[in-house]
Amino acid sequence: MDVLVSAEDLCAGYDGKAVVSGLNLELRRGGITALIGPNGSGKSTILKTLAGQLPPVSGRVFLKGRGLGTMSEREIASVMSVMMTERVDPELMTCEDVVSVGRFPYTGFMGRLTAHDRDVIRQALETAHVFELKDRDFNRISDGQRQRVLLARAICQEPEVLIMDEPTGFLDIRHKLELLQVLMKMVRERGTAVLISMHEIELTRKFADTVICLKDGKAGPAMPPADALGRGAVCRLFDLDEDQYDWLYGEKQALTGSDPVQGD
Amino acid sequence: MILAAALAVLLYLNLTIGSVPLPLAEILKTLREGPSSGTYGSIIWEIRMPRMFAALILGGALAVSGFLLQTFFANPIAGPFVLGISSGAKLVLSIVMIGSMVAGRTLHSAAMIGAAFIGALMSMLIILVISGRVKKMSVLVICGIMIGYVCSAVTDFLVSFADDSNIVNLHNWSMGSFSGSNWSHVGVMASLGGISLLLAFLLSKPITAYQLGERYAVSVGVNVKRFRVELILLSSVLSALVTAYAGPVSFVGIAVPHLMRGLFRTTKPHVMIPGCFLGGGVFCLFADLIARTMFAPTELNLSSVTAVFGAPVVIWTMLRRRGGRV
């Protein structure tokens, strides 16, 4: 089966009020789909809904052909792993402890880790380049390191689908690239399907196979990045004028001061 | 290790010290001979031993209840006393007690625990409604303290209307004390406390996941709704148990989990739950020892003693945490 997650005419929101509507998507094995849109356009809302943490306002989500709403948390967890933006601050947990929570769906009643679990945890730590942090207190490492530890946690859950909300947010440019490389490796070697929200247009163009743009409570169609993130499309999406766009991504040297930059 | 040593020393001290001092040799002799052997025998078997076990079990129950609540609210200063849960239990229990006094009946243990449990759940529900509305932990704690005050005020009000001869009894209890424990009480405490402790221990795995936050707990397959209900019921049973037998005892529920976290340098529940139980037991043995010996023959109320030792721990922990986040 190639399609792991599919959504049909999904309307996502809180308390029955839609934040975004009209989402149709298919996450395929080995594919990377990116959600792009201004702040507040509903990226996180969609991700939470697809992860089964928020009931859809209308429409349906299928995970490996089964309705998401009919599956238990544990069944979902053995297929899908999520990495959200909200702050995690556990007390007195080492990075290894945090990562090992990812093995939860596989361990027994008391959560005892087997030798195999420990192996997977070690590999996940290495893959995310945080092995040397494993005994450090999770609360006493930098934001970027924390992000990579959370990535390791998601990896050791051995998901077929990985849902990530702005995982590159806190990272410097090198760690952004490293994180994306880790993801691409997972996609290539394990056929993981990745759904990711991010703000870096130029990285998305190179990284994603499919892009869905969100704007004014509407989800656009799934498109290849070259079409979805062309000059005109990006300008419309973020309310940029072409001057601003060219200054950001093009060759233009100076940004004229005549047009005030519009806030988001 | 430290905990075990402290426990042993305190167990000894609690048996040996009292209005009739007993040397170690006498204690061992009496313990060997079993109950019903003269004055020493009855002091040890009828008074000090039940009281000692009560302090141990109830102290442990309080500390575990505090640990569960701290996990639940992801709040370092949550505890059955601070959140008004003990006071809620006390209120309903005193209503039932006064009611039965008026009716001229004595209350069965089960009825007392049941009443305390209902009270604990009522406070808990109010706290949950509040926590659903405001996410700020400081607001939650303030509301809990206010609920505690209201419940205590109503209890005091009821006590002043109760029959004179019963007031002393009720008043003593409403201040917190382990005195008057007997073996049948200890039996109930041990079985109910033991079961709850075991259940709490079985929740270790979801507790670990929950410590990373609700969303992550869901994402690794925890049924969070069911888990939260289990956590609430367990911590309510534990604090109700304590309130039913010893009245509201302050600060054990907050302070002991902090001390244990400092001692074990971890929050792993399969270490913390037994650790808190032992730690709470040790703490209460110590507090009870002081309560009954400091100004003997006058007995201090237990809550004052636990507050004197527990409150500084809470302040210290708050200051030590980065940014003093509440």
Coordinates of C-alpha atoms in Angstrom, one line a residue:
Chain A
M1 CA 0.0 0.0 0.0
D2 CA 1.5 3.2 -1.1
V3 CA -0.8 5.8 0.4
L4 CA -0.3 5.9 4.2
V5 CA -2.4 8.9 5.1
S6 CA -5.2 10.5 3.2
A7 CA -7.5 13.4 4.0
E8 CA -10.7 14.1 2.1
D9 CA -12.2 17.6 2.1
L10 CA -10.9 18.1 5.6
C11 CA -12.0 21.0 7.7
A12 CA -9.7 21.5 10.8
G13 CA -10.4 23.7 13.7
Y14 CA -11.3 24.0 17.4
D15 CA -14.6 23.5 19.1
G16 CA -16.5 23.0 15.8
K17 CA -15.1 26.2 14.3
A18 CA -13.1 25.8 11.2
V19 CA -9.6 27.3 11.0
V20 CA -8.7 25.8 7.7
S21 CA -11.0 24.0 5.2
G22 CA -10.8 22.2 1.9
L23 CA -7.7 20.1 2.6
N24 CA -7.2 17.2 0.3
L25 CA -3.9 15.3 0.7
E26 CA -2.2 12.0 0.3
L27 CA 1.0 11.1 2.1
R28 CA 2.8 8.4 0.2
R29 CA 5.5 6.1 1.4
G30 CA 8.9 7.8 0.8
G31 CA 7.3 11.2 0.1
I32 CA 7.9 14.6 1.7
T33 CA 5.0 17.0 1.9
A34 CA 5.4 20.5 3.1
L35 CA 2.7 22.9 4.5
I36 CA 3.6 26.5 3.8
G37 CA 1.6 29.5 4.9
P38 CA 1.8 32.7 6.9
N39 CA 1.6 32.6 10.7
G40 CA -1.9 31.8 11.9
S41 CA -2.9 30.1 8.6
G42 CA -3.6 26.9 10.4
K43 CA -0.6 24.7 9.8
S44 CA -0.4 23.4 13.3
T45 CA -4.2 22.9 13.4
I46 CA -4.0 20.7 10.3
L47 CA -1.0 18.7 11.7
K48 CA -2.8 18.1 15.0
T49 CA -5.9 16.9 13.2
L50 CA -4.0 14.6 11.0
A51 CA -2.1 13.3 14.0
G52 CA -5.5 12.4 15.6
Q53 CA -5.0 14.9 18.5
L54 CA -7.8 17.1 17.4
P55 CA -11.1 15.8 15.9
P56 CA -11.8 17.1 12.4
V57 CA -14.6 19.7 12.1
S58 CA -15.7 17.9 9.0
G59 CA -14.2 15.6 6.4
R60 CA -12.3 12.4 7.1
V61 CA -8.7 11.3 7.7
F62 CA -7.5 7.8 6.9
L63 CA -4.4 6.1 8.2
K64 CA -3.4 3.1 6.1
G65 CA -7.0 2.9 4.8
R66 CA -8.7 3.0 8.2
G67 CA -10.6 5.9 9.6
L68 CA -8.4 7.7 12.1
G69 CA -11.3 8.2 14.5
T70 CA -11.8 4.5 14.8
M71 CA -8.2 3.7 15.9
S72 CA -6.9 3.6 19.4
E73 CA -4.1 5.9 20.5
R74 CA -1.7 2.9 20.5
E75 CA -2.6 1.8 17.0
I76 CA -2.0 5.3 15.7
A77 CA 1.2 5.6 17.7
S78 CA 2.7 2.4 16.1
V79 CA 2.4 4.0 12.7
M80 CA 2.8 7.7 13.2
S81 CA 5.1 9.9 15.2
V82 CA 4.7 13.6 15.8
M83 CA 7.0 16.4 16.7
M84 CA 5.1 19.5 17.8
T85 CA 6.3 23.0 18.5
E86 CA 4.9 23.3 22.0
R87 CA 7.5 23.5 24.8
V88 CA 8.5 20.3 26.5
D89 CA 9.9 20.7 29.9
P90 CA 10.2 17.6 31.9
E91 CA 12.0 17.7 35.2
L92 CA 15.2 15.9 35.7
M93 CA 15.0 13.7 32.6
T94 CA 18.1 13.0 30.7
C95 CA 18.0 13.3 26.9
E96 CA 18.2 9.5 26.7
D97 CA 15.1 9.3 28.9
V98 CA 13.2 11.7 26.7
V99 CA 14.2 9.7 23.6
S100 CA 13.3 6.4 25.1
V101 CA 9.7 7.5 25.6
G102 CA 9.5 7.0 21.8
R103 CA 9.7 3.2 22.4
F104 CA 6.5 3.4 24.4
P105 CA 4.2 1.8 21.8
Y106 CA 6.5 -1.2 21.6
T107 CA 7.2 -1.9 25.3
G108 CA 5.2 -4.0 27.6
F109 CA 2.9 -3.1 30.4
M110 CA 5.6 -1.7 32.7
G111 CA 7.6 -0.1 30.0
R112 CA 10.7 -2.2 30.4
L113 CA 13.2 -1.6 27.6
T114 CA 14.6 -4.7 25.9
A115 CA 18.1 -5.0 24.4
H116 CA 16.5 -4.4 21.0
D117 CA 14.8 -1.2 22.3
R118 CA 18.1 0.1 23.6
D119 CA 19.7 -0.6 20.3
V120 CA 17.0 1.4 18.5
I121 CA 17.4 4.2 21.0
R122 CA 21.2 4.3 20.5
Q123 CA 20.8 4.4 16.7
A124 CA 18.2 7.1 16.9
L125 CA 20.5 9.2 19.1
E126 CA 23.3 8.7 16.6
T127 CA 21.2 9.4 13.6
A128 CA 20.1 12.7 15.1
H129 CA 23.6 13.5 16.2
V130 CA 22.8 13.8 19.8
F131 CA 24.5 10.6 21.1
E132 CA 27.0 12.7 23.2
L133 CA 24.1 14.5 24.9
K134 CA 22.4 11.4 26.1
D135 CA 23.3 11.7 29.8
R136 CA 22.7 15.5 29.9
D137 CA 19.6 17.0 31.6
F138 CA 17.1 17.8 28.8
N139 CA 16.4 21.2 30.4
R140 CA 20.0 22.2 30.3
I141 CA 20.8 22.0 26.6
S142 CA 20.3 24.6 23.9
D143 CA 17.0 25.0 21.9
G144 CA 18.7 23.5 18.9
Q145 CA 20.0 20.5 20.7
R146 CA 16.6 20.0 22.3
Q147 CA 15.0 20.0 18.8
R148 CA 17.4 17.3 17.7
V149 CA 16.7 15.2 20.8
L150 CA 13.0 15.4 20.0
L151 CA 13.8 14.3 16.5
A152 CA 15.6 11.3 17.9
R153 CA 12.6 10.6 20.0
A154 CA 10.4 10.6 16.9
I155 CA 12.9 8.4 15.0
C156 CA 13.1 5.7 17.6
Q157 CA 9.3 5.4 17.5
E158 CA 10.1 3.8 14.1
P159 CA 7.2 5.6 12.4
E160 CA 5.9 5.0 8.9
V161 CA 4.5 8.5 9.0
L162 CA 6.3 11.4 10.6
I163 CA 4.4 14.6 11.3
M164 CA 6.5 17.7 12.2
D165 CA 5.5 21.2 13.1
E166 CA 8.3 23.7 12.2
P167 CA 11.1 21.4 13.4
T168 CA 13.6 23.8 11.9
G169 CA 12.4 26.7 13.9
F170 CA 15.1 27.1 16.5
L171 CA 17.9 25.8 14.5
D172 CA 20.9 27.5 13.0
I173 CA 21.6 27.0 9.3
R174 CA 23.9 24.0 9.8
H175 CA 21.6 22.2 12.1
K176 CA 18.6 23.0 9.8
L177 CA 20.5 21.2 7.0
E178 CA 21.5 18.4 9.2
L179 CA 17.9 17.8 10.4
L180 CA 16.7 17.8 6.8
Q181 CA 19.4 15.4 5.8
V182 CA 18.4 13.1 8.6
L183 CA 14.8 13.3 7.4
M184 CA 15.8 12.6 3.8
K185 CA 17.8 9.6 4.9
M186 CA 14.8 8.2 6.8
V187 CA 12.6 8.8 3.7
R188 CA 15.2 7.2 1.4
E189 CA 16.1 4.2 3.6
R190 CA 12.9 3.4 5.4
G191 CA 10.3 4.9 3.1
T192 CA 9.0 7.1 5.8
A193 CA 6.3 9.5 4.7
V194 CA 7.0 13.0 6.1
L195 CA 4.5 15.8 6.6
I196 CA 6.3 19.0 7.7
S197 CA 5.4 22.6 8.2
M198 CA 8.1 25.1 7.7
H199 CA 8.8 28.7 6.9
E200 CA 12.0 28.5 4.8
I201 CA 10.8 28.9 1.2
E202 CA 14.1 28.2 -0.4
L203 CA 14.7 25.1 1.7
T204 CA 11.2 23.8 1.0
R205 CA 11.8 24.1 -2.8
K206 CA 14.8 21.8 -2.6
F207 CA 13.5 19.5 0.1
A208 CA 9.9 18.7 -0.4
D209 CA 8.3 16.6 -3.2
T210 CA 4.8 18.1 -2.7
V211 CA 3.7 21.5 -1.3
I212 CA 0.4 22.6 0.1
C213 CA -0.1 26.3 0.6
L214 CA -2.5 27.6 3.2
K215 CA -3.9 31.1 3.0
D216 CA -7.0 32.8 4.6
G217 CA -8.5 29.6 6.0
K218 CA -8.2 27.7 2.7
A219 CA -5.9 24.9 1.8
G220 CA -4.6 24.9 -1.7
P221 CA -4.1 21.8 -3.8
A222 CA -1.0 19.6 -3.5
M223 CA 1.5 20.8 -6.0
P224 CA 5.1 20.2 -6.9
P225 CA 7.3 22.9 -5.2
A226 CA 8.3 24.5 -8.4
D227 CA 4.7 25.4 -9.2
A228 CA 3.5 26.0 -5.6
L229 CA 6.4 28.3 -4.7
G230 CA 7.0 30.4 -7.8
R231 CA 7.6 34.1 -7.6
G232 CA 4.0 35.1 -8.0
A233 CA 2.7 32.4 -5.8
V234 CA 5.0 33.2 -2.9
C235 CA 4.1 36.9 -3.2
R236 CA 0.4 36.1 -3.1
L237 CA 0.8 33.7 -0.2
F238 CA 2.7 36.1 2.1
D239 CA 1.3 39.4 0.8
L240 CA 4.7 40.5 -0.5
D241 CA 5.1 42.9 -3.4
E242 CA 7.5 41.9 -6.1
D243 CA 10.1 44.4 -4.9
Q244 CA 10.2 42.7 -1.5
Y245 CA 10.4 39.3 -3.1
D246 CA 13.2 40.2 -5.4
W247 CA 15.2 41.7 -2.6
L248 CA 14.7 38.6 -0.5
Y249 CA 15.3 35.9 -3.1
G250 CA 16.4 37.6 -6.3
E251 CA 19.2 39.8 -7.5
K252 CA 17.8 43.1 -6.4
Q253 CA 20.3 45.1 -4.3
A254 CA 18.2 47.7 -2.4
L255 CA 14.8 47.6 -0.9
T256 CA 13.0 50.9 -1.7
G257 CA 11.6 52.6 1.4
S258 CA 8.5 54.0 -0.3
D259 CA 6.3 51.0 0.3
P260 CA 6.0 50.2 4.0
V261 CA 6.6 46.5 4.8
Q262 CA 3.3 44.9 5.7
G263 CA 3.3 43.1 9.0
D264 CA 1.9 39.6 9.1
Chain B
M1 CA 20.0 3.3 51.4
I2 CA 19.9 6.6 53.3
L3 CA 16.2 6.3 53.3
A4 CA 16.3 2.7 54.7
A5 CA 18.7 3.8 57.4
A6 CA 16.5 6.8 58.3
L7 CA 13.5 4.5 58.4
A8 CA 15.1 2.0 60.7
V9 CA 16.3 4.7 63.1
L10 CA 13.0 6.4 63.2
L11 CA 11.1 3.2 63.7
Y12 CA 13.3 2.5 66.7
L13 CA 12.9 6.1 68.1
N14 CA 9.1 6.0 67.7
L15 CA 8.9 2.9 69.7
T16 CA 11.4 3.9 72.4
I17 CA 10.5 7.5 73.1
G18 CA 7.4 8.4 74.9
S19 CA 6.0 9.3 78.3
V20 CA 7.3 5.9 79.4
P21 CA 10.7 5.5 77.9
L22 CA 11.5 2.0 76.8
P23 CA 15.0 0.7 76.3
L24 CA 15.9 -1.3 73.2
A25 CA 16.2 -4.6 75.1
E26 CA 12.7 -4.2 76.4
I27 CA 11.3 -3.5 73.0
L28 CA 13.0 -6.5 71.4
K29 CA 11.8 -8.7 74.3
T30 CA 8.3 -7.4 74.0
L31 CA 8.3 -7.9 70.2
R32 CA 9.5 -11.4 70.6
E33 CA 6.9 -12.3 73.2
G34 CA 4.1 -10.9 71.2
P35 CA 1.1 -8.9 72.4
S36 CA -0.5 -9.0 75.8
S37 CA 2.6 -9.1 78.0
G38 CA 2.3 -6.5 80.8
T39 CA 2.5 -2.8 80.7
Y40 CA 5.3 -2.5 78.2
G41 CA 3.6 -5.0 76.0
S42 CA 0.4 -3.0 75.8
I43 CA 2.3 0.3 75.3
I44 CA 4.1 -1.1 72.4
W45 CA 1.5 -3.3 70.9
E46 CA -1.6 -1.3 71.6
I47 CA -0.3 2.3 71.3
R48 CA 3.0 2.9 69.7
M49 CA 3.1 0.2 67.0
P50 CA -0.3 1.0 65.5
R51 CA 0.6 4.7 65.6
M52 CA 3.9 4.1 64.0
F53 CA 2.4 2.1 61.2
A54 CA -0.3 4.7 60.7
A55 CA 2.3 7.4 60.4
L56 CA 4.4 5.3 58.0
I57 CA 1.5 4.3 55.7
L58 CA -0.4 7.6 55.7
G59 CA 2.7 9.6 55.3
G60 CA 3.6 7.5 52.3
A61 CA 0.1 7.7 50.9
L62 CA 0.2 11.5 51.1
A63 CA 3.6 11.8 49.4
V64 CA 2.5 9.5 46.6
S65 CA -0.7 11.4 46.2
G66 CA 1.4 14.6 45.9
F67 CA 3.6 13.1 43.3
L68 CA 0.7 12.0 41.2
L69 CA -0.9 15.5 41.4
Q70 CA 2.4 17.1 40.6
T71 CA 2.6 14.9 37.5
F72 CA -1.0 15.5 36.6
F73 CA -0.8 19.3 36.7
A74 CA 2.9 19.5 35.6
N75 CA 3.1 21.8 38.6
P76 CA 5.9 21.5 41.2
I77 CA 3.8 22.9 44.0
A78 CA 0.6 20.9 43.5
G79 CA -0.3 18.7 46.4
P80 CA -3.5 17.4 48.1
F81 CA -3.3 20.1 50.8
V82 CA -2.4 23.1 48.5
L83 CA -5.2 22.2 46.0
G84 CA -7.8 22.0 48.7
I85 CA -8.4 18.3 48.3
S86 CA -7.6 17.4 51.8
S87 CA -9.8 20.2 53.1
G88 CA -12.6 19.1 50.9
A89 CA -12.3 15.6 52.3
K90 CA -12.3 17.0 55.8
L91 CA -15.4 19.1 55.2
V92 CA -17.6 16.2 53.9
L93 CA -16.2 13.9 56.5
S94 CA -16.9 16.3 59.4
I95 CA -20.5 16.7 58.1
V96 CA -20.9 13.0 58.1
M97 CA -19.3 12.6 61.5
I98 CA -21.4 15.3 63.1
G99 CA -24.5 13.8 61.5
S100 CA -23.7 10.4 62.9
M101 CA -23.0 11.9 66.3
V102 CA -26.4 13.5 66.3
A103 CA -27.9 10.2 65.3
G104 CA -25.9 8.6 68.1
R105 CA -24.1 6.1 65.9
T106 CA -20.5 5.4 65.5
L107 CA -19.0 5.5 62.1
H108 CA -17.6 2.6 60.3
S109 CA -14.2 2.9 58.7
A110 CA -15.5 2.4 55.3
A111 CA -18.1 5.1 55.7
M112 CA -15.4 7.5 56.9
I113 CA -13.2 6.8 54.0
G114 CA -16.1 7.0 51.6
A115 CA -17.1 10.4 52.9
A116 CA -13.5 11.7 52.7
F117 CA -13.3 10.3 49.2
I118 CA -16.4 12.1 48.1
G119 CA -15.1 15.3 49.6
A120 CA -11.7 14.9 47.9
L121 CA -13.4 14.3 44.6
M122 CA -15.6 17.3 45.0
S123 CA -12.6 19.6 45.5
M124 CA -10.8 17.9 42.7
L125 CA -13.7 18.5 40.3
I126 CA -13.7 22.2 41.2
I127 CA -9.9 22.3 40.6
L128 CA -10.3 20.5 37.3
V129 CA -13.0 23.0 36.1
I130 CA -10.7 25.8 37.0
S131 CA -7.7 24.2 35.4
G132 CA -9.7 23.7 32.2
R133 CA -10.3 27.5 32.1
V134 CA -7.0 29.0 33.1
K135 CA -3.8 27.5 32.1
K136 CA -1.8 29.5 34.6
M137 CA -0.5 27.4 37.4
S138 CA -0.3 30.2 39.9
V139 CA -4.0 30.9 39.5
L140 CA -4.7 27.2 40.0
V141 CA -2.8 27.0 43.2
I142 CA -4.3 30.2 44.5
C143 CA -7.8 28.8 43.8
G144 CA -6.8 25.5 45.5
I145 CA -5.7 27.4 48.6
M146 CA -9.0 29.4 48.6
I147 CA -11.0 26.2 48.3
G148 CA -9.0 24.9 51.3
Y149 CA -9.9 28.0 53.3
V150 CA -13.5 27.9 52.5
C151 CA -13.8 24.2 53.4
S152 CA -11.9 24.8 56.6
A153 CA -14.1 27.7 57.5
V154 CA -17.2 25.7 56.9
T155 CA -15.8 22.8 58.9
D156 CA -15.0 25.2 61.9
F157 CA -18.5 26.6 61.6
L158 CA -20.0 23.1 61.8
V159 CA -17.7 22.1 64.7
S160 CA -18.9 25.0 66.8
F161 CA -22.4 23.8 66.4
A162 CA -21.6 20.2 67.2
D163 CA -22.4 18.7 70.6
D164 CA -20.0 19.9 73.3
S165 CA -18.7 16.6 74.4
N166 CA -17.8 15.7 70.8
I167 CA -16.1 18.9 70.0
V168 CA -12.7 18.0 71.6
N169 CA -12.6 14.8 69.6
L170 CA -13.5 16.4 66.3
H171 CA -11.3 19.4 66.9
N172 CA -8.3 17.2 67.5
W173 CA -8.9 15.3 64.4
S174 CA -9.4 18.3 62.3
M175 CA -6.0 19.6 63.1
G176 CA -4.3 16.4 62.1
S177 CA -2.9 13.7 64.3
F178 CA -2.0 10.0 64.2
S179 CA -3.1 9.4 67.8
G180 CA -5.8 6.9 68.5
S181 CA -4.8 4.5 65.7
N182 CA -5.5 0.9 66.4
W183 CA -4.8 -2.3 64.5
S184 CA -8.0 -2.5 62.6
H185 CA -7.4 1.0 61.3
V186 CA -3.9 0.0 60.3
G187 CA -5.3 -3.0 58.5
V188 CA -7.6 -0.9 56.4
M189 CA -4.9 1.7 55.7
A190 CA -2.4 -1.0 54.7
S191 CA -4.8 -2.8 52.4
L192 CA -6.3 0.3 50.7
G193 CA -2.9 2.2 50.7
G194 CA -1.2 -0.9 49.4
I195 CA -3.7 -1.4 46.5
S196 CA -3.5 2.3 45.5
L197 CA 0.2 2.2 45.7
L198 CA 0.4 -0.8 43.5
L199 CA -2.0 0.7 41.0
A200 CA 0.0 3.9 40.9
F201 CA 3.1 1.9 40.3
L202 CA 1.4 0.1 37.4
L203 CA 0.8 3.6 35.9
S204 CA 4.5 4.2 35.8
K205 CA 4.7 3.8 32.0
P206 CA 2.0 6.3 31.0
I207 CA 3.3 8.7 33.8
T208 CA 6.7 8.7 32.1
A209 CA 5.1 9.6 28.8
Y210 CA 2.9 12.2 30.4
Q211 CA 5.9 14.0 31.9
L212 CA 6.8 15.0 28.3
G213 CA 3.4 16.7 28.0
E214 CA 0.0 15.7 27.0
R215 CA 0.6 15.9 23.2
Y216 CA 3.6 13.6 23.3
A217 CA 1.8 11.2 25.6
V218 CA -1.0 10.9 23.0
S219 CA 1.5 10.6 20.2
V220 CA 3.1 7.5 21.8
G221 CA -0.3 5.9 22.3
V222 CA -1.4 6.9 25.8
N223 CA -5.2 7.1 26.2
V224 CA -4.9 10.4 28.0
K225 CA -8.5 10.7 29.0
R226 CA -8.5 7.4 30.8
F227 CA -5.1 8.0 32.2
R228 CA -6.1 11.3 33.7
V229 CA -9.2 9.8 35.3
E230 CA -7.1 7.0 36.8
L231 CA -4.6 9.5 38.2
I232 CA -7.3 11.7 39.7
L233 CA -9.1 8.7 41.3
L234 CA -5.9 7.3 42.8
S235 CA -4.7 10.6 44.2
S236 CA -8.1 11.3 45.7
V237 CA -8.3 7.8 47.3
L238 CA -4.9 8.3 48.8
S239 CA -5.6 11.7 50.2
A240 CA -9.0 10.6 51.4
L241 CA -7.5 7.7 53.2
V242 CA -5.2 10.0 55.1
T243 CA -7.8 12.6 55.9
A244 CA -10.2 9.9 57.2
Y245 CA -7.7 8.7 59.7
A246 CA -5.4 11.5 60.5
G247 CA -7.2 14.6 59.4
P248 CA -5.6 17.0 56.9
V249 CA -1.9 16.9 57.1
S250 CA -0.1 19.8 55.3
F251 CA 3.0 19.9 53.2
V252 CA 3.9 16.2 53.1
G253 CA 2.4 15.9 49.7
I254 CA 4.4 18.8 48.3
A255 CA 7.6 18.6 50.2
V256 CA 8.4 14.9 50.1
P257 CA 8.3 14.4 46.3
H258 CA 10.7 17.4 46.0
L259 CA 13.1 15.9 48.6
M260 CA 13.0 12.6 46.8
R261 CA 13.6 14.1 43.4
G262 CA 16.6 15.8 45.0
L263 CA 17.8 12.6 46.6
F264 CA 17.3 10.3 43.6
R265 CA 18.1 12.9 40.9
T266 CA 15.3 11.5 38.7
T267 CA 11.6 11.8 38.1
K268 CA 11.2 8.2 36.9
P269 CA 8.0 7.0 38.4
H270 CA 9.1 3.5 39.1
V271 CA 11.8 5.0 41.4
M272 CA 9.7 7.9 42.6
I273 CA 6.6 6.1 43.7
P274 CA 8.2 3.7 46.1
G275 CA 10.7 6.4 47.0
C276 CA 7.9 8.9 47.8
F277 CA 6.1 6.3 49.8
L278 CA 9.1 5.5 52.0
G279 CA 10.1 9.2 52.1
G280 CA 6.6 10.2 53.2
G281 CA 6.6 7.5 55.8
V282 CA 10.0 8.6 57.2
F283 CA 8.9 12.3 57.1
C284 CA 5.7 11.5 59.0
L285 CA 7.4 9.3 61.6
F286 CA 9.8 12.1 62.3
A287 CA 7.0 14.7 62.4
D288 CA 4.9 12.5 64.7
L289 CA 7.8 11.9 67.0
I290 CA 8.3 15.6 67.4
A291 CA 4.6 16.2 67.7
R292 CA 4.2 13.9 70.7
T293 CA 7.6 14.4 72.4
M294 CA 8.5 18.1 72.0
F295 CA 6.1 19.4 74.7
A296 CA 5.0 16.2 76.2
P297 CA 2.6 15.4 77.7
T298 CA 0.9 18.1 75.5
E299 CA 0.7 16.9 71.9
L300 CA 1.4 19.3 69.1
N301 CA -0.9 19.0 66.1
L302 CA 0.8 17.2 63.3
S303 CA 0.1 19.8 60.6
S304 CA 2.1 22.4 62.5
V305 CA 5.1 20.1 62.7
T306 CA 4.9 19.1 59.0
A307 CA 4.5 22.7 58.0
V308 CA 7.5 23.8 60.0
F309 CA 9.7 21.3 58.2
G310 CA 7.8 21.1 54.9
A311 CA 7.3 24.8 54.0
P312 CA 11.0 25.7 53.9
V313 CA 11.5 22.8 51.5
V314 CA 8.9 24.2 49.2
I315 CA 10.4 27.7 49.4
W316 CA 13.8 26.3 48.8
T317 CA 12.7 24.3 45.7
M318 CA 10.9 27.3 44.3
L319 CA 14.0 29.4 44.6
R320 CA 16.3 26.8 43.1
R321 CA 14.2 26.3 40.0
R322 CA 15.3 28.4 37.1
G323 CA 13.3 31.6 36.9
G324 CA 11.1 30.5 39.8
R325 CA 8.4 29.4 37.4
V326 CA 5.2 28.4 39.1

